[in-house]
XYZ file of C-alpha atoms in Angstrom:
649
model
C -4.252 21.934 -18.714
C -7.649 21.407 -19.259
C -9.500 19.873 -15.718
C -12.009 19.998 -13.779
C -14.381 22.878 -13.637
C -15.790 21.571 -10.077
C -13.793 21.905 -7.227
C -14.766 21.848 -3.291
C -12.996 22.427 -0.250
C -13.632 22.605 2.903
C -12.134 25.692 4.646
C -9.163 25.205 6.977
C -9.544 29.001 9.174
C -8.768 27.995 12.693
C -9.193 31.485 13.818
C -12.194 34.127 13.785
C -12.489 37.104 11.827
C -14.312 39.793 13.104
C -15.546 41.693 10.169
C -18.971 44.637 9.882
C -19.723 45.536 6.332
C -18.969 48.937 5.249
C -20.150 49.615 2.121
C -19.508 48.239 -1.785
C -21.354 46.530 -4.456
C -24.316 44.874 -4.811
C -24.547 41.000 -4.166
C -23.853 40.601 -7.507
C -21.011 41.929 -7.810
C -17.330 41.425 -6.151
C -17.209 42.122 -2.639
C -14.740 44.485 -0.804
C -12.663 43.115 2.486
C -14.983 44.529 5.365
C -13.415 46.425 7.939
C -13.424 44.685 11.770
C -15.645 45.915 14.275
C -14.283 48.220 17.149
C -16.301 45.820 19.625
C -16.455 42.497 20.249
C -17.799 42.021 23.187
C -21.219 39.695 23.656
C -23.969 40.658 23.891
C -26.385 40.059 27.147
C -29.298 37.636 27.100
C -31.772 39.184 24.787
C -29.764 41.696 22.977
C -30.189 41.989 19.357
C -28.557 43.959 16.654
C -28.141 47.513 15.901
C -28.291 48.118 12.181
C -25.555 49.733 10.294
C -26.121 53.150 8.861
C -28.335 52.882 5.975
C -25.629 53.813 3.417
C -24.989 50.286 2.992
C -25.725 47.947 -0.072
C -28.469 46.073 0.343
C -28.197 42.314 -0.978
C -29.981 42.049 -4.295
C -33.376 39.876 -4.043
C -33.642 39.142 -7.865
C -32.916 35.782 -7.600
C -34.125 34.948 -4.136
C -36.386 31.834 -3.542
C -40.296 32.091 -3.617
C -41.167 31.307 0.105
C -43.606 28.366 -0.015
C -47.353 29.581 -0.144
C -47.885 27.719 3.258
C -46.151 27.560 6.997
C -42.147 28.866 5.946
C -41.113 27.981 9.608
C -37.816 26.084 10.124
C -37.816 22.107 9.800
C -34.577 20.510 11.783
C -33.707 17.247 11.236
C -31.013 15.048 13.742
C -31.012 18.379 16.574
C -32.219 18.972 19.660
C -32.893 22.736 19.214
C -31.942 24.310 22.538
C -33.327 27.662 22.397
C -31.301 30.752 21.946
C -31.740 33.719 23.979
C -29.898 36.322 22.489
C -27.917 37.074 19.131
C -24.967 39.367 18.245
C -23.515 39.784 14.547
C -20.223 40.948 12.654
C -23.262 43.560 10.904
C -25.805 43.421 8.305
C -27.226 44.487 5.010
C -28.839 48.197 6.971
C -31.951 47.039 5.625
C -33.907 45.112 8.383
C -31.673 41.786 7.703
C -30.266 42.042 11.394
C -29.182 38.727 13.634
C -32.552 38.382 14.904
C -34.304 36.854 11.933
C -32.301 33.904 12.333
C -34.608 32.996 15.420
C -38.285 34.242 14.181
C -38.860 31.209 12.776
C -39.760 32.398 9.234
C -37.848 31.227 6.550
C -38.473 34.279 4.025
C -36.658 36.434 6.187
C -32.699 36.322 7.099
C -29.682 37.855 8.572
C -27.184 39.355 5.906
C -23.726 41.109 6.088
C -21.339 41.398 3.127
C -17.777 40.134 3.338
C -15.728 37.451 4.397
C -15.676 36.454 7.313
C -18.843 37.808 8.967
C -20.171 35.914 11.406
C -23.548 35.797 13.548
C -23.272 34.415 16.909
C -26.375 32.674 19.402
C -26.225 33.242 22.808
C -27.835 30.132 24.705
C -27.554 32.594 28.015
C -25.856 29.755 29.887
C -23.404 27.152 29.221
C -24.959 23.947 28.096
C -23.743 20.784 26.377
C -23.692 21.340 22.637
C -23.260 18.231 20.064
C -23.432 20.803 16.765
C -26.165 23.397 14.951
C -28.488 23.908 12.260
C -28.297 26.107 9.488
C -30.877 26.906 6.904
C -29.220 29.469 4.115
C -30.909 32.046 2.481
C -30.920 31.340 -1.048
C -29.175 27.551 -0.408
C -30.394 25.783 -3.697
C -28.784 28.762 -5.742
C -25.306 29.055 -4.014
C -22.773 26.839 -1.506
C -21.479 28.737 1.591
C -18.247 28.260 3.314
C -17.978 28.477 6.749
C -17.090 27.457 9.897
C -18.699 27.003 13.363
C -17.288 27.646 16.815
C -18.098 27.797 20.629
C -17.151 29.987 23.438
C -17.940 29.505 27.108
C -17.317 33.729 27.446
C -18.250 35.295 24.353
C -14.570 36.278 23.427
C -12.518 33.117 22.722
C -14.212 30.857 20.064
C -12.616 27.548 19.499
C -13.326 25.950 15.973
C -15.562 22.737 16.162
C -16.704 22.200 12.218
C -15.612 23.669 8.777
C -17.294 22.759 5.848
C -19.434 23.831 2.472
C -23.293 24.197 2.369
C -25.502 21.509 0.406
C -27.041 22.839 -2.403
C -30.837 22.858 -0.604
C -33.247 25.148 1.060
C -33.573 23.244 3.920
C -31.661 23.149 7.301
C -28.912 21.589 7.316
C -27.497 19.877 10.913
C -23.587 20.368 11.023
C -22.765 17.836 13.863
C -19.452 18.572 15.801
C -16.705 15.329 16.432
C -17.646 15.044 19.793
C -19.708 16.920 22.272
C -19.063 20.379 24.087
C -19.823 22.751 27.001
C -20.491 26.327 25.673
C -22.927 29.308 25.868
C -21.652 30.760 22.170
C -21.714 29.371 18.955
C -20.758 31.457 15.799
C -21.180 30.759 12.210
C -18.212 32.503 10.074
C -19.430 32.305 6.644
C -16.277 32.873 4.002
C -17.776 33.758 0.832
C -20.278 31.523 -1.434
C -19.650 30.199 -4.652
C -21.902 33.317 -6.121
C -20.471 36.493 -4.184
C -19.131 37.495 -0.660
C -22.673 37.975 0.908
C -23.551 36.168 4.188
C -26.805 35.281 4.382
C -28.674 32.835 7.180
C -32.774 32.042 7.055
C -32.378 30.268 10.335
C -30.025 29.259 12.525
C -30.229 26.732 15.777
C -27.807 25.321 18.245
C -28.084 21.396 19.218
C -28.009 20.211 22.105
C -26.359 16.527 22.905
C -28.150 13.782 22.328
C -29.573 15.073 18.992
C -27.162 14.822 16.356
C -25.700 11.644 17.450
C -25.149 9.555 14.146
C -25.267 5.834 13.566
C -21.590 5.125 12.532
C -21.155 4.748 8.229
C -22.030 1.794 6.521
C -19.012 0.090 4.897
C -21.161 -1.378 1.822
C -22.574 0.899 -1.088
C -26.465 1.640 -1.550
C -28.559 3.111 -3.833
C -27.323 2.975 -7.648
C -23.860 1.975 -8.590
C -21.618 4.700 -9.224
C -20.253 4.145 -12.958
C -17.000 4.588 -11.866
C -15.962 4.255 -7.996
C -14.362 7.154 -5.966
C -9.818 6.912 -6.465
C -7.799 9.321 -4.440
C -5.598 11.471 -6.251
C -3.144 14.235 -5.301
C -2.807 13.002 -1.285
C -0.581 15.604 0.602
C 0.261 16.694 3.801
C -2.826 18.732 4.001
C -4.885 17.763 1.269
C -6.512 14.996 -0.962
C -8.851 14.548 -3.545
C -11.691 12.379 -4.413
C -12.251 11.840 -8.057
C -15.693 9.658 -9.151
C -18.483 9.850 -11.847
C -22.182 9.382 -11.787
C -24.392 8.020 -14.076
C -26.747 11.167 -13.502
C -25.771 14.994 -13.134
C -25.425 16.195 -9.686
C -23.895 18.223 -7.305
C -22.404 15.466 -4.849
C -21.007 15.839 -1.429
C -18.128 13.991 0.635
C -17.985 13.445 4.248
C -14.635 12.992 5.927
C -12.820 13.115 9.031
C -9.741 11.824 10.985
C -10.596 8.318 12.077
C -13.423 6.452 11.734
C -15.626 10.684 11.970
C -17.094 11.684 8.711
C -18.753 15.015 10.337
C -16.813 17.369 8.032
C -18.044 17.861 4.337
C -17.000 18.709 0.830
C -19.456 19.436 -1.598
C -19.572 20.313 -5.635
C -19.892 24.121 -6.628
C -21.732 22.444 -9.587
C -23.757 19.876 -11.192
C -21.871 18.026 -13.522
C -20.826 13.554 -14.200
C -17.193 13.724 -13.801
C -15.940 15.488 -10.265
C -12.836 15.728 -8.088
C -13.928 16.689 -4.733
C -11.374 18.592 -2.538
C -10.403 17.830 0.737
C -9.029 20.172 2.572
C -7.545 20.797 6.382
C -5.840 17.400 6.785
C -3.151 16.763 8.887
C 0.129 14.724 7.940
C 0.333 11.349 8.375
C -3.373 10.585 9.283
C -5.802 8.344 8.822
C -9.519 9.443 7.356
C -11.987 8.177 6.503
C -14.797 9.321 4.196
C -18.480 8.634 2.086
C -19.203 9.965 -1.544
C -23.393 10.958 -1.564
C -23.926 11.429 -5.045
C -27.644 11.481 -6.429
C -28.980 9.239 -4.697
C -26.029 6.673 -4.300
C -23.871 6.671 -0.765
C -20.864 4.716 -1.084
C -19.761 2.369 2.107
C -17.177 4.424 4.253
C -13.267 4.024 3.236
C -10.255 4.756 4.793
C -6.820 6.831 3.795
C -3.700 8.464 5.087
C -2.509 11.441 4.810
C 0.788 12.015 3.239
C 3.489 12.254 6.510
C 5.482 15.253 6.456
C 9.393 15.852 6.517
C 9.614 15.145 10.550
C 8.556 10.914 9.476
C 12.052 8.655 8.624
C 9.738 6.126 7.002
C 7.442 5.235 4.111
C 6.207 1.702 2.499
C 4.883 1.867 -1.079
C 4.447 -0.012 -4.034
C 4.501 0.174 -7.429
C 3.844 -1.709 -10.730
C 3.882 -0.563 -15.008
C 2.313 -2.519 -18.018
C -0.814 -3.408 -15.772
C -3.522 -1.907 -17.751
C -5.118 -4.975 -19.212
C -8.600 -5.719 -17.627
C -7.048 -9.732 -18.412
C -6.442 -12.236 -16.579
C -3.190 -11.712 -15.231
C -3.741 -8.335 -14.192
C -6.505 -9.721 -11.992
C -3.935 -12.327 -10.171
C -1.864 -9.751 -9.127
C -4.553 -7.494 -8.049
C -5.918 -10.038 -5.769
C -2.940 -10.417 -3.847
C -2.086 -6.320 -4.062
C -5.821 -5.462 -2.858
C -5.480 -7.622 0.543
C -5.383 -5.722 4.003
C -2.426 -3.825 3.811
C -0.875 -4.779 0.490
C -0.199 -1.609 -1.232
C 1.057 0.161 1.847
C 0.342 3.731 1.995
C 0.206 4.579 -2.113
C 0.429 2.942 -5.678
C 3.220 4.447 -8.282
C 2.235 3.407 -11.479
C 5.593 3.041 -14.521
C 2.792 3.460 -17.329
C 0.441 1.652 -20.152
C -1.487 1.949 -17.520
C -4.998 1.377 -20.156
C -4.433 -1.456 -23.154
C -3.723 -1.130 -26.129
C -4.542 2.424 -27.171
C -5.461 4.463 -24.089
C -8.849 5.432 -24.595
C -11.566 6.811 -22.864
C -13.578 3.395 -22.965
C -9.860 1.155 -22.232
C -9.221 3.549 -18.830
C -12.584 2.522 -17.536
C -12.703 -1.029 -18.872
C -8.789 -1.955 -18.340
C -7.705 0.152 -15.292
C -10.605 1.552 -13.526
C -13.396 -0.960 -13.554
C -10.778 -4.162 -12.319
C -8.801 -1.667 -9.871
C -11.928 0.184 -8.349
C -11.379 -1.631 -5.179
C -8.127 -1.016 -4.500
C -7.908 2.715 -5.781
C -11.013 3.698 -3.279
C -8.673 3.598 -0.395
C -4.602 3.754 -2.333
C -3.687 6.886 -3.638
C -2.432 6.896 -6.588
C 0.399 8.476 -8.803
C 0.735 7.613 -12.286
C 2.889 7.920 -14.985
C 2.417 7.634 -18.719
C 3.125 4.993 -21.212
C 4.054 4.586 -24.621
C 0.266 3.059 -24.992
C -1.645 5.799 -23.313
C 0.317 8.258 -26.418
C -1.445 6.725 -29.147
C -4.481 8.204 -28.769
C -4.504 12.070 -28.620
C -0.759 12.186 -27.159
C -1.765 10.770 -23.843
C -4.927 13.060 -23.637
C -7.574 10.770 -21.967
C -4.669 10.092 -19.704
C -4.346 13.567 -18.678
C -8.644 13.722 -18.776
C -8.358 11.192 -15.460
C -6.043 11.865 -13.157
C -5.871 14.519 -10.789
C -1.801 15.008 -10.615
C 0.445 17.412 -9.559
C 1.404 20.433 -12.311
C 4.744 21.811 -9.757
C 6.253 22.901 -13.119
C 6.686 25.919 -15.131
C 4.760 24.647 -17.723
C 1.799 23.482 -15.466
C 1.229 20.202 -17.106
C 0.607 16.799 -15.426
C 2.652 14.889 -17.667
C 5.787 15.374 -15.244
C 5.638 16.645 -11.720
C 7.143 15.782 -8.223
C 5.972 15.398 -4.467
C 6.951 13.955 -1.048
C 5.863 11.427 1.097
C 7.865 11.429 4.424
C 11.427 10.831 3.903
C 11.469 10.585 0.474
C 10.911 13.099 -2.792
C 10.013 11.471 -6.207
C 9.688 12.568 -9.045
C 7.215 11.622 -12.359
C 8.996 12.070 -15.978
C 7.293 11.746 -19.084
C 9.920 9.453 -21.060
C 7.519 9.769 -24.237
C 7.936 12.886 -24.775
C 10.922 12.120 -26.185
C 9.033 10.814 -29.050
C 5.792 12.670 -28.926
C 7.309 15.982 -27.686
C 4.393 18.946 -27.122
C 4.653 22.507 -26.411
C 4.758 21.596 -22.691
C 6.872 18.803 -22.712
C 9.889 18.063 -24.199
C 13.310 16.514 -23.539
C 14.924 19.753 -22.575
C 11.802 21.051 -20.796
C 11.843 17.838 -18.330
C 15.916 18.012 -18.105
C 16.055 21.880 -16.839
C 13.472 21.104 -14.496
C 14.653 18.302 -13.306
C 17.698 19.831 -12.039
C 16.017 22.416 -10.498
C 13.406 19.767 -8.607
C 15.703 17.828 -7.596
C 18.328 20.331 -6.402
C 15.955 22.030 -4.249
C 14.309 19.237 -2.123
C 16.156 18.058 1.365
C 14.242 14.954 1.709
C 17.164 12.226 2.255
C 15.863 9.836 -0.312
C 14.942 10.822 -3.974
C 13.781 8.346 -5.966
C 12.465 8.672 -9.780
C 10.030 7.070 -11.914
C 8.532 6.600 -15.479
C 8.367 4.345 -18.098
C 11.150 3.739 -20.721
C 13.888 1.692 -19.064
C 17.491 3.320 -19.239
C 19.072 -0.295 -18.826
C 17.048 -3.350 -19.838
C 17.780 -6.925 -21.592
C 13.766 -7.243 -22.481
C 12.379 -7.382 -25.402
C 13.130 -3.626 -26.380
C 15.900 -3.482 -24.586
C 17.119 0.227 -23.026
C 16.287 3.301 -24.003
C 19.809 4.610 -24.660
C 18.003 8.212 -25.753
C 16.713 7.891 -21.882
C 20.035 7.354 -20.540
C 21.731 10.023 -22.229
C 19.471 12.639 -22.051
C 19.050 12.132 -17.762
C 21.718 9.335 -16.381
C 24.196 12.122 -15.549
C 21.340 14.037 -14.224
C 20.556 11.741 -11.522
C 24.008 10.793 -10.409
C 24.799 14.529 -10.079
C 21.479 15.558 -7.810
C 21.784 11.844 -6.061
C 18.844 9.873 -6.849
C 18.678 7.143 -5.011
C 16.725 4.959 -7.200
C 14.926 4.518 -10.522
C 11.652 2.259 -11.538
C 10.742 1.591 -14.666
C 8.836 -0.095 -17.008
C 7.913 -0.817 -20.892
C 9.591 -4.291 -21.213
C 6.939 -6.655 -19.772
C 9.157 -8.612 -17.319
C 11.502 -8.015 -13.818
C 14.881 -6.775 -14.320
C 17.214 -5.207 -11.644
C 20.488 -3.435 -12.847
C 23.689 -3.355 -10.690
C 24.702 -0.148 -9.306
C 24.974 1.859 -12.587
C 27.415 4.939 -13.161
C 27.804 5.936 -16.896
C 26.925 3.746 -19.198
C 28.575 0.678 -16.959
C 28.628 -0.654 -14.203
C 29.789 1.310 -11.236
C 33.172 0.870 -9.780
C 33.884 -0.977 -6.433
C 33.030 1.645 -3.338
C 31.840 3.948 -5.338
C 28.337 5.393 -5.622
C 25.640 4.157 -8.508
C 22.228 4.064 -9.241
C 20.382 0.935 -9.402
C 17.680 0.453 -12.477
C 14.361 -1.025 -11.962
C 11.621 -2.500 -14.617
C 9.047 -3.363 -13.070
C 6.627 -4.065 -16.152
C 5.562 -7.367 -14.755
C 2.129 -6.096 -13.496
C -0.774 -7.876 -15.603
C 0.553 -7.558 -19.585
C 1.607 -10.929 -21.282
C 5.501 -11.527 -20.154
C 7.755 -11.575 -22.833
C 10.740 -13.612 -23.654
C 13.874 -11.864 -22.850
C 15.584 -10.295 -25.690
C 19.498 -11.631 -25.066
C 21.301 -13.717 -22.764
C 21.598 -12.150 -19.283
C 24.237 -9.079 -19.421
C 26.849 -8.484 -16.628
C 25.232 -5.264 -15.240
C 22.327 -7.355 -15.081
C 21.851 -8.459 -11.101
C 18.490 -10.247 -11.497
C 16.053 -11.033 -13.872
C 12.620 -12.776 -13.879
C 9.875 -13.089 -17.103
C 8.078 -16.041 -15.882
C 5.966 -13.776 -12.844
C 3.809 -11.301 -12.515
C 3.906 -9.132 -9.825
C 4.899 -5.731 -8.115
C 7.652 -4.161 -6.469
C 7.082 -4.038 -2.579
C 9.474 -0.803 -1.201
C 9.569 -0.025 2.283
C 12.401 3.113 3.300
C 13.412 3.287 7.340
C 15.425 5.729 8.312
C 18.963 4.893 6.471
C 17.624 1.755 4.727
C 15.763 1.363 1.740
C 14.490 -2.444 0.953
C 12.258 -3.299 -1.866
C 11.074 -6.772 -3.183
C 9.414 -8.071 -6.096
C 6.565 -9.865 -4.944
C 5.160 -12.330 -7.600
C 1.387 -13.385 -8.159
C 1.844 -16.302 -5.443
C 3.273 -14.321 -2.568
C 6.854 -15.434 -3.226
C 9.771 -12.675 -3.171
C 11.328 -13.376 -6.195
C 14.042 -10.946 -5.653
C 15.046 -8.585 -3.307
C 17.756 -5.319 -2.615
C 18.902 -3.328 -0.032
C 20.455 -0.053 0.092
C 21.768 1.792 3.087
C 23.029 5.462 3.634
C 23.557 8.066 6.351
C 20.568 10.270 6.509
C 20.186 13.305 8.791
C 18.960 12.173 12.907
C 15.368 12.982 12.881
C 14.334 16.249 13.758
C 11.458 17.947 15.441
C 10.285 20.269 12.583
C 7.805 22.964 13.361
C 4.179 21.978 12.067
C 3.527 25.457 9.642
C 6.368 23.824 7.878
C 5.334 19.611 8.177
C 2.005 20.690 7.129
C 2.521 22.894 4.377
C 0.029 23.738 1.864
C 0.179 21.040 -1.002
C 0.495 22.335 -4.566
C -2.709 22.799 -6.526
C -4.301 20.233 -8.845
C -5.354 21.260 -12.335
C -9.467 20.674 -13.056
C -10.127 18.207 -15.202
C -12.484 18.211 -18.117
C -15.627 20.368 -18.500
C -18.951 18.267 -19.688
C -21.828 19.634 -20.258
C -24.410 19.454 -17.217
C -27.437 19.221 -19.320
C -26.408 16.205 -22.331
C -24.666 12.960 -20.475
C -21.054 12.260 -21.604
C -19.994 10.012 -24.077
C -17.936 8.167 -21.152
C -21.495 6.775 -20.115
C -22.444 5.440 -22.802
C -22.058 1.168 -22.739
C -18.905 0.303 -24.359
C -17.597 -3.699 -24.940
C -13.862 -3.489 -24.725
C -12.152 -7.331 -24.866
C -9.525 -7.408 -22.137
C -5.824 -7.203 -23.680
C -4.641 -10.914 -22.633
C -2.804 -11.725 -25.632
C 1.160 -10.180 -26.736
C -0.873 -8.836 -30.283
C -3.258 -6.855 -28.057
C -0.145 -5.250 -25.744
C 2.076 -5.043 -28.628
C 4.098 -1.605 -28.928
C 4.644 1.003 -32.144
C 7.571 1.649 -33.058
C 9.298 4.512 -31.184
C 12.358 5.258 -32.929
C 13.521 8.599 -30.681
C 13.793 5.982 -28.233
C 16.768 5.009 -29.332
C 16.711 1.159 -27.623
C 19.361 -1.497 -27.725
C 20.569 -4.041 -25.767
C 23.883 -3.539 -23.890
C 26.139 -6.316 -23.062
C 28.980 -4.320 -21.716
């Protein structure tokens, strides 16, 4: 739909492409593929470049940088330049931009090639210990490079050591690698820039160890407070991203890595208040950590994992709906959810996730502002409420999240993904009752069948926010149940959480519209809208199909899946399991799975909203909202395509 306009990623190439520029447009224009070289061989110490015949474009100087009136030599920060005795290059621009301007020490003149994928390589002329390099970019306040940087101990086989995006600056920039290396070679590939496919390096230096050596990240904030802290949206296999605003427009950066190394960056193709940074090149089922630097601010290093791939049998999650209160019970079950370890390895949310209307303002007073803590290092996946509809059908909803859109209408509203053994899916029950062009009972139901048919994950469990069997206050959404029960007893879902009613029920193993027969297979139901709203009084006396019920605790639902077990417990304000179920099945032995396939590109992520860079948002501006602590302030519309009742069969 309509997100963000800012995206960053870091590249992922773990080979080198060897690439000379053969002719095409100007810089300003699109770039052709250039055509490899028929030599790749290094050069000896000394060697420089010879240029390419002068038919070639040359890269267009219109909107180049006026070189400071004094001294333009190279400043490097963090590096201990080792000196370079020789460079080589993929080609150049055929008009006196060749390799060796990289080393005269003048920063108004450069090396250029067009494509991507051309590279310039440094030739130390012997094999030293290298800890990373320096790169100042021609034209680096205008335009973000992608690239990568490896070493070679022979000139022929490069191994990758960093991948990342330029900072928006003029001046060198020192890439360190993860940990130090012996190497005579080290090549920048530059992939394109967010202006054209033009490679184009001022200076370039190779550090030596003992230079670049960083303190290790800070875990508390400094500089100004970030209006709204950094959440993790969209975590895959192989990438996540990191959503935050700032009070002032910039063009922020994220460092990351696997462990406690943030040496790899991310940075913003734009200036802008809202962004959802991009991280690429992860691996599944790792832990990274990573720092927002965002005008000025630097945020304390977090950690995350990676979403594990098909190849892990097990998973612990949690989840919670009707939480969205910024009151005081939301807070007691926040403190026990944000300790060590709590919320496993991602949050599911069943909806209202913002009291009482969904707004802009409610999102950052209700949900944001009380959960920044624990969103900086959960990833999240929501799903809507009937509250978050009231105000533009859900569209501040869809204005803050970063979800997935793997449906034919490309909307965030309903989607799917996998996290180890088990495939879930996100419906939009509302739309039932606030259908759009995107969404709409028969929309969901055809995909559905499709989404679920296709996955082999062993467990499938699905999620939103309507209840299909409930004794609450509504009671169940019979609409719900007809339109999808038979759905997900025919594609074998496993499970289904819920939400709406603001207490804990748990259904008996459901077939139809009863309870399912002795040794045979049924679903059990789930509300789980006990997370921070005002609990309600139950709406009848307990049913049959009804196997536990609880409106006297808040809480969430604790699920942990292990192989052919599935346990999950609702865990109340006070640390008490108040209930708890078990389900068992025979699942597939685990197998080894090749990694192209474990690690398998994750589905993109819609942008989110485009501000305008110049005029802060209205999001900034101070708003009072009162927290939603009372049942007036979390009570519900009426919803008539619903359909609810309350069964007692």
């Amino acid at each position: 739909m309509n997100k963000p306009n800012r995206w960053l990623s870091v590249s992922s190439l773990m080979g080198v492409l060897l690439v000379t520029a053969c002719g095409g447009p100007s810089e300003s224009s699109p770039a052709p593929s250039p055509v490899p070289p028929t030599s790749e061989q290094p050069p000896v110490s000394g060697e420089t470049d010879t240029a390419p015949a002068p038919s070639l474009p040359v890269e267009d100087e219109a909107d180049d940088e006026v070189a400071p009136p004094a001294e333009s030599a190279i400043v490097v920060n963090n590096c201990r330049v080792l000196t370079t005795r020789g460079t080589s290059a993929s080609g150049d621009d055929g008009d006196g931009s060749v390799a060796a301007n990289t080393q005269d020490d003048n920063m108004s003149t450069r090396w250029s090639a067009l494509g991507k994928g051309v590279w310039l390589t440094l030739d130390l002329g012997s094999a030293q210990s290298l800890a990373g390099a320096a790169v100042a970019w021609h034209q680096g306040t205008t335009r973000q490079n992608q690239f990568t940087l490896a070493t070679s101990t022979d000139g022929t086989t490069f191994t990758q050591a960093y991948s990342g995006t330029s900072a928006l600056t003029a001046a060198a920039q020192t890439y360190p690698f993860s940990s130090a290396r012996t190497a005579r070679y080290v090549r920048i590939t530059v992939n394109g820039n967010t202006v054209n496919d033009w490679g184009s390096i001022a200076e370039a230096r190779a550090c030596g160890e003992g230079g670049t050596t960083t303190p290790p990240p800070s875990s508390s904030d400094s500089g100004p407070a970030l209006p709204r802290q950094p959440y993790l949206q969209s975590v895959g296999t192989t990438s996540a991203i990191v959503a935050f605003r700032t009070s002032a427009s910039c063009s922020p950066l994220v460092r990351f890595g696997e462990g406690s190394d943030v040496s790899r960056t991310a940075t913003a193709s734009a200036a802008g208040w809202q962004h959802a940074v991009k991280l690429t090149g992860l691996s599944p089922g790792r832990t990274y950590s990573y720092v927002v630097e965002a005008c000025g601010s630097t945020t304390g290093v977090r950690t995350f994992q990676s979403a594990s791939g098909p190849d892990t049998s097990r998973v612990r999650f949690t989840a919670m709906g009707d939480f969205g209160t910024g009151g005081s019970l939301q807070s007691k079950v926040l403190a026990l959810l944000g300790q060590s370890s709590r919320a496993g390895e991602f949050l599911l949310t069943l909806g209202d996730n913002a009291y009482s209307s969904g707004t802009e303002a409610e999102f950052q007073s209700n949900m944001f502002k009380p959960m920044a803590a624990l969103l900086r290092s959960t990833p999240l996946y929501t799903t809507p409420g009937n509250h978050e509809y009231l105000t533009k059908n859900a569209q501040p909803y869809l204005d803050n999240f970063y979800l997935p859109t793997n449906n034919p209408a490309g909307t965030e509203r309903y989607y799917s993904f996998d996290w180890g053994p088990v495939h879930f899916v996100s419906l939009d029950s509302n739309c039932l009752s606030y259908p759009t062009a995107e969404c709409t009972k028969a929309l969901q139901q055809e995909w559905v069948k499709k989404d679920l048919a296709a996955t082999t994950r062993p467990w499938k469990i699905v999620f939103f926010h309507h209840p299909l069997w409930s004794s609450g206050e509504h009671g169940s959404s019979t609409s719900m149940r007809n339109a999808f029960a038979s759905i997900f007893e025919q594609y074998g879902v496993d499970l289904v959480l819920t939400g709406h009613d603001h207490n804990y029920e748990r259904s008996k193993a459901m077939s139809g519209n009863a309870v399912a027969a002795s040794g045979t297979r049924g679903i059990p139901y789930l509300v789980v809208g006990s997370g921070g709203a005002t609990l309600r009084p139950f709406g009848t006396s307990q049913p049959s199909w009804s196997a536990f019920r609880d409106n006297a605790n808040v809480g969430y639902l604790d699920v942990t899946v292990d192989g052919g077990t599935l346990t999950a417990k609702f865990i109340s304000s006070s640390n008490s399991v108040r209930d708890s179920l078990t389900l068992t099945k025979t699942v597939p032995s685990a197998q080894v799975i090749p990694q192209a396939l474990v690690a398998r590109p994750d589905s993109d992520t819609p942008p989110g909203p485009v501000y305008d860079p110049t005029r802060a948002p209205d999001f900034l501006r101070p708003t009072v909202v009162p927290p939603a602590d009372t049942l007036e302030s979390v009570a519900d519309a009426p919803e008539p395509a619903q359909g609810f009742a309350h069964d007692v069969p």
